[in-house]
Amino acid sequence: MTDIPTHWTVRHFSQANPFGPGCDSVPALLRRLADSIEDLGPVEVQDVVISCEMTEHGAWRSGTVYFHLPEDDEDDEDDEDDEDDEGDEDDEGDDGDQGDEGAA
């Protein structure tokens, strides 16, 4: 069974269409976001949120992309290994005691 992580890191960036005529274009915003995601390289996109603010030019669209980089998974695994090692400290003390008895 896979352990469910208690926490993780997620990265994000936000972008908007340029202010002015055309700022309400969802296709233009999605192209802009897609280009930025491709520029990041191999990432795992967790979520994309589209927002808007009303202006005299209509709905000014923006988007936030939440994502993970491959090295984020490695960092999470290192954290899990550190937690597992903390429980093993008592075992190390027992080995040292056995070595002292053998020397007497």
C-alpha angles and dihedrals in degrees: 000000000000117000115238109232116241091211141002141179122251124186125208145182133190131211136177136197113259111275115258136046110000094026087122094062110122093185091054091049092048091050090050092050092045091052091051092048091051090050089058092061122216107008136151109233111214100180144348120207123193118202136176139202120201115241137163086271093054129256109357102214125213134168137205121205119201114200148157127228119218091249090056088069090051091051090051091051090050090053090051091049090052090052091050091050092055090064092052096060093091091055091056091056091054092055090053092053092053091052091055092052091053091052094055 
